[in-house]
Amino acid sequence: WKHERNESLEKNFISVPNLVAGSPSVEAASAPGVETNGLGKDWTAARRLPQALIIGVKKGGTRALLEFLRLHPDIRALGSEPHFFDRHYARGLNWYRSMMPKALDGQIVMEKTPRYFVTAETPARIHAMSKEIKLIVVVRDPITRAISDYTQIISKTPDIPSFEKLTFKNRTTGQINSLWSPIWIGMYALHLERWLTYFPLSQIHFVHGERLISDPAGELGRVQDFLGLQRIITDKHFYFNKTKGFPCLKKPEGSSKPHCLGKTKGRTHPKIDPEVIQRLREFYEPHNLKFYQMARQDFGWQ
């Protein structure tokens, strides 16, 4: 389903019939790159640079958050991940703007690329584009996140070593391989430090990944507050899918079935040796505590 409310806004204000033949306001409204309601005033849809970004983290719930936010009529969000600030920065801001969906005045344009949070160059690049931009980070227990990350990796490359083997530099001494991407991404304090060099904490909102599953309406309410939007997305939009193990959107009008995320979401995680989980808890504990202090909230990961 194509987020009819968002889509319809764009369609409704583009092709209102010309009520008065030869009306100058109609001709004036046909400027390139701008779409109007045919009356030459009030409503214009144009491509703009984003005012908000979901910058991370990978396997934290960023896709779910984006899909839920797209229900809001005042949000226009790009569905794909443009990777502008980490991979395609040389293409320039005009290229980036051209990727964005058209938006009306008052609508918030946003995109999500989870790699931004852990890429060293991105905070400075985003700051150069906009000092006022709002940043959203979805975080979850770094151990669960690492296992989810590994589960995605083995779905594409099934011949790689076990999670247990890749977790350690040396299994005998118990030294964790902190440079292995699934472990490294979960060291949230390390990455957040760079963002706080460029942006105040007031411009960064943390979505609690576990609560996004257990109480999606509550988490979405806080995100809408952060973005300065009316709380339109509420608990009436969600139901819990027991098979997948996370919330799905209820059936929208005109659609035959409810909307859940694709097959790649909600994969069954492999069973991990409890001793390895314990070693990871010990490894992450100081990193988590530092992150709680920096974010000024306790996420309760044990």
CSV table of C-alpha atoms in Angstrom, one decimal:
chain,number,residue,atom,x,y,z
A,1,TRP,CA,0.0,0.0,0.0
A,2,LYS,CA,1.3,3.4,-1.0
A,3,HIS,CA,0.5,5.7,1.9
A,4,GLU,CA,-2.6,7.1,0.2
A,5,ARG,CA,-2.8,10.1,2.5
A,6,ASN,CA,0.6,11.4,1.6
A,7,GLU,CA,0.2,10.5,-2.1
A,8,SER,CA,-3.2,12.1,-2.4
A,9,LEU,CA,-2.0,15.4,-1.1
A,10,GLU,CA,0.4,15.7,-4.0
A,11,LYS,CA,-2.1,14.6,-6.5
A,12,ASN,CA,-4.9,16.8,-5.2
A,13,PHE,CA,-3.0,20.0,-5.5
A,14,ILE,CA,-1.5,19.5,-8.9
A,15,SER,CA,-4.3,19.3,-11.4
A,16,VAL,CA,-7.3,21.3,-10.4
A,17,PRO,CA,-9.1,22.2,-13.7
A,18,ASN,CA,-8.7,25.7,-15.1
A,19,LEU,CA,-11.9,27.3,-14.0
A,20,VAL,CA,-11.4,30.5,-16.0
A,21,ALA,CA,-9.9,30.1,-19.5
A,22,GLY,CA,-6.8,32.2,-20.0
A,23,SER,CA,-6.6,33.1,-16.3
A,24,PRO,CA,-3.1,34.7,-15.7
A,25,SER,CA,-2.9,33.0,-12.3
A,26,VAL,CA,-3.0,29.6,-14.0
A,27,GLU,CA,-0.2,30.4,-16.4
A,28,ALA,CA,1.9,31.9,-13.6
A,29,ALA,CA,1.5,28.7,-11.6
A,30,SER,CA,3.4,26.6,-14.1
A,31,ALA,CA,6.9,27.5,-13.0
A,32,PRO,CA,9.4,24.6,-13.4
A,33,GLY,CA,9.9,22.4,-10.4
A,34,VAL,CA,6.8,23.8,-8.6
A,35,GLU,CA,3.3,22.4,-8.7
A,36,THR,CA,0.3,24.4,-7.7
A,37,ASN,CA,-3.4,24.0,-7.2
A,38,GLY,CA,-4.1,25.9,-10.5
A,39,LEU,CA,-5.1,29.1,-8.7
A,40,GLY,CA,-1.5,30.3,-8.4
A,41,LYS,CA,-1.4,30.6,-4.6
A,42,ASP,CA,-1.6,28.9,-1.2
A,43,TRP,CA,-0.5,25.4,-2.2
A,44,THR,CA,2.9,24.6,-3.8
A,45,ALA,CA,4.6,21.2,-3.9
A,46,ALA,CA,8.3,21.2,-4.5
A,47,ARG,CA,11.4,19.1,-3.8
A,48,ARG,CA,13.3,20.4,-0.7
A,49,LEU,CA,16.2,19.3,1.3
A,50,PRO,CA,15.2,17.3,4.4
A,51,GLN,CA,14.4,18.9,7.7
A,52,ALA,CA,14.7,15.6,9.6
A,53,LEU,CA,16.8,12.5,9.2
A,54,ILE,CA,16.7,9.0,10.6
A,55,ILE,CA,20.4,8.4,10.9
A,56,GLY,CA,20.6,5.0,12.6
A,57,VAL,CA,21.1,2.5,13.8
A,58,LYS,CA,21.2,-0.5,11.4
A,59,LYS,CA,18.9,-3.4,12.6
A,60,GLY,CA,17.5,-1.0,15.3
A,61,GLY,CA,14.0,-0.6,13.7
A,62,THR,CA,14.6,2.2,11.3
A,63,ARG,CA,12.5,0.7,8.5
A,64,ALA,CA,9.5,0.2,10.9
A,65,LEU,CA,9.8,3.7,12.2
A,66,LEU,CA,9.9,5.2,8.7
A,67,GLU,CA,6.9,3.2,7.5
A,68,PHE,CA,5.0,4.2,10.6
A,69,LEU,CA,5.9,7.9,10.2
A,70,ARG,CA,4.7,7.9,6.6
A,71,LEU,CA,1.2,7.6,7.9
A,72,HIS,CA,1.4,11.2,9.0
A,73,PRO,CA,0.0,13.6,6.4
A,74,ASP,CA,2.6,16.2,7.3
A,75,ILE,CA,5.5,13.9,6.6
A,76,ARG,CA,6.9,13.3,3.2
A,77,ALA,CA,9.6,10.6,3.4
A,78,LEU,CA,11.8,8.9,0.8
A,79,GLY,CA,11.2,5.2,0.8
A,80,SER,CA,14.7,4.1,-0.2
A,81,GLU,CA,18.0,4.9,1.5
A,82,PRO,CA,19.9,7.5,-0.5
A,83,HIS,CA,23.3,7.1,1.3
A,84,PHE,CA,24.1,10.7,0.3
A,85,PHE,CA,26.3,11.7,3.2
A,86,ASP,CA,28.3,8.5,3.4
A,87,ARG,CA,28.6,7.3,-0.2
A,88,HIS,CA,27.3,9.8,-2.8
A,89,TYR,CA,28.4,13.2,-1.2
A,90,ALA,CA,30.4,14.1,-4.3
A,91,ARG,CA,27.2,14.2,-6.4
A,92,GLY,CA,26.2,17.5,-4.5
A,93,LEU,CA,23.1,18.9,-2.8
A,94,ASN,CA,21.2,19.4,-6.0
A,95,TRP,CA,21.3,15.7,-6.7
A,96,TYR,CA,20.3,15.0,-3.2
A,97,ARG,CA,17.4,17.4,-3.4
A,98,SER,CA,16.3,15.7,-6.7
A,99,MET,CA,15.9,12.4,-4.8
A,100,MET,CA,13.4,13.9,-2.3
A,101,PRO,CA,9.6,13.5,-2.7
A,102,LYS,CA,7.7,16.7,-3.5
A,103,ALA,CA,6.3,18.3,-0.4
A,104,LEU,CA,3.8,21.1,0.4
A,105,ASP,CA,4.6,24.0,2.6
A,106,GLY,CA,4.4,22.9,6.2
A,107,GLN,CA,5.2,19.3,5.4
A,108,ILE,CA,8.4,17.8,6.8
A,109,VAL,CA,10.7,16.1,4.3
A,110,MET,CA,12.8,13.3,5.7
A,111,GLU,CA,14.9,10.2,4.7
A,112,LYS,CA,16.6,7.4,6.6
A,113,THR,CA,20.1,5.9,6.1
A,114,PRO,CA,21.2,4.0,9.2
A,115,ARG,CA,24.9,4.0,8.1
A,116,TYR,CA,25.0,7.8,8.8
A,117,PHE,CA,25.2,7.2,12.5
A,118,VAL,CA,28.5,5.3,12.4
A,119,THR,CA,30.2,7.0,9.4
A,120,ALA,CA,32.9,9.5,10.6
A,121,GLU,CA,32.3,12.2,8.0
A,122,THR,CA,28.5,12.5,8.1
A,123,PRO,CA,28.0,14.8,11.2
A,124,ALA,CA,30.1,17.6,9.6
A,125,ARG,CA,28.5,17.1,6.2
A,126,ILE,CA,25.0,17.2,7.6
A,127,HIS,CA,25.8,20.2,9.7
A,128,ALA,CA,27.1,22.0,6.6
A,129,MET,CA,23.7,21.5,4.9
A,130,SER,CA,21.6,22.5,7.9
A,131,LYS,CA,22.5,23.5,11.5
A,132,GLU,CA,18.8,23.1,12.6
A,133,ILE,CA,18.1,19.7,11.2
A,134,LYS,CA,16.4,17.2,13.5
A,135,LEU,CA,18.1,13.8,13.9
A,136,ILE,CA,16.4,10.6,15.0
A,137,VAL,CA,18.4,7.5,16.2
A,138,VAL,CA,16.7,4.2,16.8
A,139,VAL,CA,18.7,2.2,19.4
A,140,ARG,CA,18.2,-1.3,20.8
A,141,ASP,CA,20.1,-3.7,23.1
A,142,PRO,CA,23.5,-3.9,21.2
A,143,ILE,CA,23.7,-7.6,21.8
A,144,THR,CA,20.3,-8.3,20.2
A,145,ARG,CA,21.2,-5.8,17.4
A,146,ALA,CA,24.5,-7.6,16.7
A,147,ILE,CA,22.7,-11.0,16.5
A,148,SER,CA,20.1,-9.5,14.2
A,149,ASP,CA,22.9,-8.0,12.0
A,150,TYR,CA,24.6,-11.4,11.9
A,151,THR,CA,21.3,-13.1,10.9
A,152,GLN,CA,21.0,-10.7,8.0
A,153,ILE,CA,24.6,-11.3,6.9
A,154,ILE,CA,24.2,-15.2,6.9
A,155,SER,CA,21.0,-14.9,4.9
A,156,LYS,CA,23.2,-13.4,2.1
A,157,THR,CA,26.5,-15.2,2.8
A,158,PRO,CA,25.7,-18.5,4.5
A,159,ASP,CA,29.2,-19.9,4.5
A,160,ILE,CA,30.7,-17.4,7.0
A,161,PRO,CA,32.0,-18.6,10.4
A,162,SER,CA,29.7,-18.8,13.4
A,163,PHE,CA,28.6,-15.7,15.5
A,164,GLU,CA,30.6,-17.1,18.4
A,165,LYS,CA,33.8,-17.4,16.3
A,166,LEU,CA,33.5,-13.9,14.8
A,167,THR,CA,32.7,-12.3,18.2
A,168,PHE,CA,36.2,-13.0,19.7
A,169,LYS,CA,39.7,-12.0,18.7
A,170,ASN,CA,40.8,-14.8,21.0
A,171,ARG,CA,38.2,-17.2,22.4
A,172,THR,CA,40.6,-18.6,25.1
A,173,THR,CA,41.3,-15.2,26.6
A,174,GLY,CA,37.7,-14.0,25.9
A,175,GLN,CA,38.9,-10.8,24.1
A,176,ILE,CA,36.0,-9.4,22.1
A,177,ASN,CA,36.6,-8.4,18.4
A,178,SER,CA,35.4,-4.8,18.7
A,179,LEU,CA,36.3,-4.1,15.1
A,180,TRP,CA,33.8,-6.6,13.8
A,181,SER,CA,31.0,-4.5,12.3
A,182,PRO,CA,28.1,-6.1,14.2
A,183,ILE,CA,29.9,-5.5,17.5
A,184,TRP,CA,31.3,-2.1,16.6
A,185,ILE,CA,28.0,-0.5,15.5
A,186,GLY,CA,26.6,-1.3,19.0
A,187,MET,CA,29.2,0.9,20.7
A,188,TYR,CA,26.8,3.8,20.6
A,189,ALA,CA,28.7,6.2,22.9
A,190,LEU,CA,31.7,6.1,20.6
A,191,HIS,CA,29.6,7.2,17.6
A,192,LEU,CA,27.3,9.7,19.5
A,193,GLU,CA,30.4,11.6,20.6
A,194,ARG,CA,31.0,12.8,17.1
A,195,TRP,CA,27.4,14.0,16.6
A,196,LEU,CA,27.5,16.0,19.8
A,197,THR,CA,30.5,17.9,18.5
A,198,TYR,CA,28.2,19.4,15.8
A,199,PHE,CA,24.7,19.2,17.2
A,200,PRO,CA,23.1,19.9,20.6
A,201,LEU,CA,21.4,17.0,22.3
A,202,SER,CA,18.1,18.9,21.9
A,203,GLN,CA,18.3,18.2,18.1
A,204,ILE,CA,18.8,14.4,18.6
A,205,HIS,CA,15.9,12.2,19.5
A,206,PHE,CA,16.4,8.6,20.6
A,207,VAL,CA,13.8,6.0,19.8
A,208,HIS,CA,13.8,3.0,22.2
A,209,GLY,CA,13.9,0.0,19.8
A,210,GLU,CA,12.4,-2.4,22.3
A,211,ARG,CA,9.5,0.0,23.1
A,212,LEU,CA,9.0,0.5,19.4
A,213,ILE,CA,7.9,-3.2,19.4
A,214,SER,CA,6.0,-3.2,22.7
A,215,ASP,CA,4.4,0.2,22.5
A,216,PRO,CA,4.7,1.6,19.0
A,217,ALA,CA,2.0,4.3,19.5
A,218,GLY,CA,3.9,5.7,22.6
A,219,GLU,CA,7.2,5.8,20.7
A,220,LEU,CA,5.6,7.4,17.6
A,221,GLY,CA,3.9,10.0,19.9
A,222,ARG,CA,7.2,11.1,21.2
A,223,VAL,CA,8.7,11.3,17.7
A,224,GLN,CA,5.7,13.4,16.5
A,225,ASP,CA,6.3,15.7,19.5
A,226,PHE,CA,10.0,16.0,18.7
A,227,LEU,CA,9.1,16.9,15.0
A,228,GLY,CA,6.6,19.5,16.2
A,229,LEU,CA,3.7,17.6,14.7
A,230,GLN,CA,0.2,16.9,15.9
A,231,ARG,CA,-0.1,13.4,17.3
A,232,ILE,CA,-2.1,11.8,14.5
A,233,ILE,CA,-0.5,8.3,14.5
A,234,THR,CA,-2.0,6.6,17.6
A,235,ASP,CA,-2.6,3.1,18.9
A,236,LYS,CA,-5.6,2.7,16.6
A,237,HIS,CA,-3.1,2.3,13.7
A,238,PHE,CA,-1.3,-0.8,15.0
A,239,TYR,CA,-1.9,-4.4,15.8
A,240,PHE,CA,0.7,-7.0,17.1
A,241,ASN,CA,1.6,-9.8,14.6
A,242,LYS,CA,2.4,-12.8,16.8
A,243,THR,CA,4.0,-14.7,13.9
A,244,LYS,CA,6.5,-11.9,13.0
A,245,GLY,CA,6.9,-10.8,16.6
A,246,PHE,CA,6.4,-7.1,16.0
A,247,PRO,CA,3.7,-4.5,15.3
A,248,CYS,CA,2.0,-4.1,11.9
A,249,LEU,CA,-0.2,-1.4,10.5
A,250,LYS,CA,-3.9,-2.1,10.5
A,251,LYS,CA,-5.7,-2.4,7.2
A,252,PRO,CA,-5.9,1.0,5.5
A,253,GLU,CA,-9.1,2.1,3.8
A,254,GLY,CA,-9.4,0.6,0.3
A,255,SER,CA,-6.8,-2.1,1.0
A,256,SER,CA,-7.7,-5.8,1.3
A,257,LYS,CA,-5.1,-6.7,4.0
A,258,PRO,CA,-3.0,-5.2,6.8
A,259,HIS,CA,0.5,-3.9,6.1
A,260,CYS,CA,3.5,-5.7,7.7
A,261,LEU,CA,7.1,-5.2,6.8
A,262,GLY,CA,8.7,-7.6,4.3
A,263,LYS,CA,10.0,-11.1,4.8
A,264,THR,CA,13.5,-9.8,5.6
A,265,LYS,CA,12.1,-8.4,8.8
A,266,GLY,CA,11.4,-10.6,11.8
A,267,ARG,CA,13.8,-13.4,10.8
A,268,THR,CA,14.4,-16.1,13.4
A,269,HIS,CA,17.8,-15.5,15.1
A,270,PRO,CA,20.2,-18.4,15.6
A,271,LYS,CA,20.7,-19.7,19.1
A,272,ILE,CA,23.9,-18.2,20.6
A,273,ASP,CA,26.0,-19.8,23.3
A,274,PRO,CA,24.9,-18.2,26.7
A,275,GLU,CA,28.6,-17.9,27.7
A,276,VAL,CA,29.2,-15.7,24.7
A,277,ILE,CA,26.1,-13.6,25.5
A,278,GLN,CA,27.5,-13.1,29.1
A,279,ARG,CA,30.9,-12.0,27.7
A,280,LEU,CA,29.2,-9.5,25.5
A,281,ARG,CA,27.2,-8.2,28.4
A,282,GLU,CA,30.4,-7.5,30.3
A,283,PHE,CA,32.0,-5.9,27.2
A,284,TYR,CA,29.0,-3.6,26.5
A,285,GLU,CA,28.3,-2.6,30.1
A,286,PRO,CA,30.7,0.4,30.2
A,287,HIS,CA,29.8,1.5,26.7
A,288,ASN,CA,26.1,1.4,27.6
A,289,LEU,CA,26.5,3.3,30.8
A,290,LYS,CA,28.5,6.0,29.0
A,291,PHE,CA,25.8,6.1,26.3
A,292,TYR,CA,23.0,6.5,29.0
A,293,GLN,CA,24.9,9.5,30.5
A,294,MET,CA,25.4,11.1,27.1
A,295,ALA,CA,21.8,10.6,25.9
A,296,ARG,CA,20.5,11.5,29.4
A,297,GLN,CA,18.3,8.4,29.6
A,298,ASP,CA,18.6,4.8,30.7
A,299,PHE,CA,17.5,2.2,28.2
A,300,GLY,CA,17.7,-0.6,30.7
A,301,TRP,CA,19.8,-3.1,28.7
A,302,GLN,CA,21.0,-5.8,30.9
